[in-house]
Amino acid sequence: MKSISLYLDVDGVVCPFGPVGTTDWGTAWQYAGVGLMEVKYAAELVGELNDLSGCAGVRCVWLTSWEELAPKYLCRAIGLDGRKWPVLSSGDQAGGYEWWKLDAIQRDIEKHSPERIVWIDDQLDSEDRAGAWMTILGRRILGVSPDPRRGISLTDILSIKAFLDSGPTEQWQHGER
């Protein structure tokens, strides 16, 4: 059985910053109250993420500054089945010089040894160290860096599904979107 780890950010990915118009699915943005704030999201995206998380051999992992707040509050608010996903933490690195998410994902991959990796974060194409590391991993990893004003697009979902179904087809190039 295949072993895939899918790492997911929240802000700019699941919940875009100030989205306008309609979602990539042609529907209106949904609003949900999450504690003291309100987030926008695409209901169809949540459905797609729920489907992906149910695929055999796929292990979904939170890799977001929301940390424990994502499974505790966001999932219930938007209907995402991610309450039991593991959460990677910044630990002692919050506010440090290096990007804590790269260090966290590297530790998790070393521990779990997935055959393939999907990393979805709107900051990927602006983090040089992450881009260099992903280049070393080559076809083993698919990096998705959505436009933070739109979040994960339908095209991104189709690329992820193709990667899961048939394996890696091309290497992610730093700076591509």
Coordinates of C-alpha atoms in Angstrom, one line a residue:
M1 CA 0.0 0.0 0.0
K2 CA 1.2 3.5 -0.8
S3 CA 2.3 5.8 2.0
I4 CA 1.6 9.5 1.4
S5 CA 1.8 12.4 3.9
L6 CA -0.2 15.5 3.0
Y7 CA 0.7 18.6 5.0
L8 CA -1.8 21.4 5.1
D9 CA -1.7 25.1 6.1
V10 CA -4.8 27.1 6.8
D11 CA -4.4 30.8 6.2
G12 CA -4.1 31.6 2.5
V13 CA -4.7 27.9 1.7
V14 CA -8.0 26.6 3.2
C15 CA -9.1 30.1 4.3
P16 CA -7.9 32.7 1.8
F17 CA -7.2 36.3 2.7
G18 CA -9.9 38.7 1.6
P19 CA -11.3 36.6 -1.3
V20 CA -13.7 38.4 -3.7
G21 CA -16.1 37.2 -6.4
T22 CA -16.7 33.5 -6.5
T23 CA -14.7 30.4 -5.6
D24 CA -13.0 28.3 -8.3
W25 CA -16.0 26.1 -8.3
G26 CA -18.2 29.1 -9.3
T27 CA -20.1 29.3 -6.0
A28 CA -20.1 32.0 -3.3
W29 CA -17.6 32.0 -0.5
Q30 CA -18.9 30.6 2.7
Y31 CA -18.4 32.3 6.1
A32 CA -17.9 30.6 9.4
G33 CA -17.3 31.9 12.9
V34 CA -14.2 30.5 14.5
G35 CA -14.0 31.8 18.0
L36 CA -13.6 35.6 17.8
M37 CA -12.9 35.7 14.1
E38 CA -14.7 34.8 10.9
V39 CA -13.1 32.9 8.0
K40 CA -14.1 32.5 4.4
Y41 CA -13.8 29.2 2.6
A42 CA -15.0 27.2 -0.4
A43 CA -17.5 24.5 0.6
E44 CA -16.4 22.4 -2.4
L45 CA -12.8 22.6 -1.3
V46 CA -13.7 21.2 2.1
G47 CA -15.5 18.3 0.4
E48 CA -12.4 17.6 -1.7
L49 CA -10.1 17.7 1.3
N50 CA -12.4 15.3 3.1
D51 CA -12.3 13.0 0.1
L52 CA -8.5 13.2 0.0
S53 CA -8.1 12.5 3.7
G54 CA -10.2 9.3 3.2
C55 CA -8.0 7.9 0.5
A56 CA -6.1 4.7 1.4
G57 CA -2.6 5.3 2.5
V58 CA -3.0 9.1 2.8
R59 CA -2.0 10.6 6.2
C60 CA -3.1 14.2 6.5
V61 CA -1.1 16.5 8.9
W62 CA -1.8 20.0 10.1
L63 CA 1.2 22.3 9.4
T64 CA -0.1 25.7 10.3
S65 CA 0.4 28.5 12.7
W66 CA -3.1 27.6 13.9
E67 CA -1.5 24.5 15.4
E68 CA -4.1 22.8 17.8
L69 CA -6.7 25.4 17.0
A70 CA -7.2 24.0 13.5
P71 CA -8.6 20.6 14.6
K72 CA -10.2 22.0 17.7
Y73 CA -12.2 25.0 16.2
L74 CA -11.8 25.3 12.4
C75 CA -12.8 21.7 11.5
R76 CA -16.1 22.0 13.3
A77 CA -16.8 25.4 11.9
I78 CA -16.3 24.5 8.2
G79 CA -17.1 20.8 8.3
L80 CA -13.6 19.5 7.7
D81 CA -12.9 16.0 8.9
G82 CA -9.5 16.9 10.3
R83 CA -10.0 16.7 14.0
K84 CA -7.9 13.6 14.4
W85 CA -5.1 14.7 12.1
P86 CA -1.7 15.1 13.8
V87 CA -0.5 18.7 14.4
L88 CA 3.0 19.7 13.8
S89 CA 4.2 22.5 16.1
S90 CA 6.6 25.3 16.0
G91 CA 8.0 24.3 19.4
D92 CA 10.9 26.5 20.4
Q93 CA 11.2 28.0 16.9
A94 CA 8.3 30.5 16.9
G95 CA 9.6 33.8 15.7
G96 CA 13.0 32.4 14.9
Y97 CA 15.2 33.1 12.0
E98 CA 14.5 29.9 10.0
W99 CA 11.0 28.9 8.8
W100 CA 9.7 26.6 11.5
K101 CA 7.5 24.7 9.1
L102 CA 10.4 23.4 7.1
D103 CA 12.1 22.0 10.2
A104 CA 8.8 20.5 11.4
I105 CA 8.1 18.7 8.1
Q106 CA 11.6 17.4 7.9
R107 CA 11.4 15.9 11.4
D108 CA 8.0 14.4 10.6
I109 CA 9.2 12.9 7.3
E110 CA 12.2 11.4 9.0
K111 CA 10.0 9.8 11.7
H112 CA 7.2 8.5 9.3
S113 CA 9.2 7.8 6.1
P114 CA 6.3 8.4 3.6
E115 CA 6.9 7.3 0.0
R116 CA 5.5 10.5 -1.3
I117 CA 4.7 13.9 0.2
V118 CA 2.2 16.7 -0.6
W119 CA 2.9 20.0 1.0
I120 CA 0.3 22.8 0.6
D121 CA 1.3 26.2 1.9
D122 CA 0.9 29.7 0.3
Q123 CA 4.4 30.6 1.4
L124 CA 6.2 27.8 -0.4
D125 CA 7.3 29.8 -3.4
S126 CA 8.8 32.5 -1.2
E127 CA 10.8 30.3 1.1
D128 CA 14.2 29.6 -0.6
R129 CA 15.3 27.0 1.8
A130 CA 12.1 25.0 1.4
G131 CA 12.4 25.2 -2.4
A132 CA 16.0 23.9 -2.3
W133 CA 15.0 21.0 0.0
M134 CA 12.0 20.2 -2.2
T135 CA 14.3 20.2 -5.3
I136 CA 16.5 17.6 -3.6
L137 CA 13.4 15.4 -2.9
G138 CA 12.5 15.7 -6.6
R139 CA 9.6 13.6 -7.8
R140 CA 8.9 12.3 -4.3
I141 CA 7.2 15.6 -3.3
L142 CA 4.5 17.8 -4.7
G143 CA 4.5 21.3 -3.4
V144 CA 1.4 23.4 -3.9
S145 CA 1.7 27.2 -3.2
P146 CA -1.8 28.7 -3.8
D147 CA -2.5 32.3 -4.3
P148 CA -3.3 33.4 -0.7
R149 CA -6.2 35.5 -2.0
R150 CA -7.9 32.4 -3.5
G151 CA -6.6 29.5 -1.5
I152 CA -6.4 26.0 -3.0
S153 CA -7.8 26.1 -6.5
L154 CA -9.6 23.4 -8.5
T155 CA -6.5 23.1 -10.6
D156 CA -4.4 22.5 -7.4
I157 CA -6.9 19.8 -6.3
L158 CA -6.6 18.1 -9.7
S159 CA -2.8 18.1 -9.5
I160 CA -2.9 16.6 -6.1
K161 CA -5.3 13.9 -7.2
A162 CA -3.1 13.1 -10.2
F163 CA -0.1 12.9 -7.9
L164 CA -1.9 10.5 -5.5
D165 CA -3.4 8.4 -8.3
S166 CA -0.5 7.9 -10.6
G167 CA 2.5 9.1 -8.7
P168 CA 4.7 12.1 -9.2
T169 CA 4.8 13.2 -12.8
E170 CA 7.0 16.3 -12.6
Q171 CA 9.2 18.0 -10.1
W172 CA 7.9 21.1 -8.4
Q173 CA 9.9 24.1 -9.3
H174 CA 10.5 26.8 -6.8
G175 CA 8.7 30.0 -7.8
E176 CA 6.0 28.3 -9.8
R177 CA 2.4 28.8 -8.9

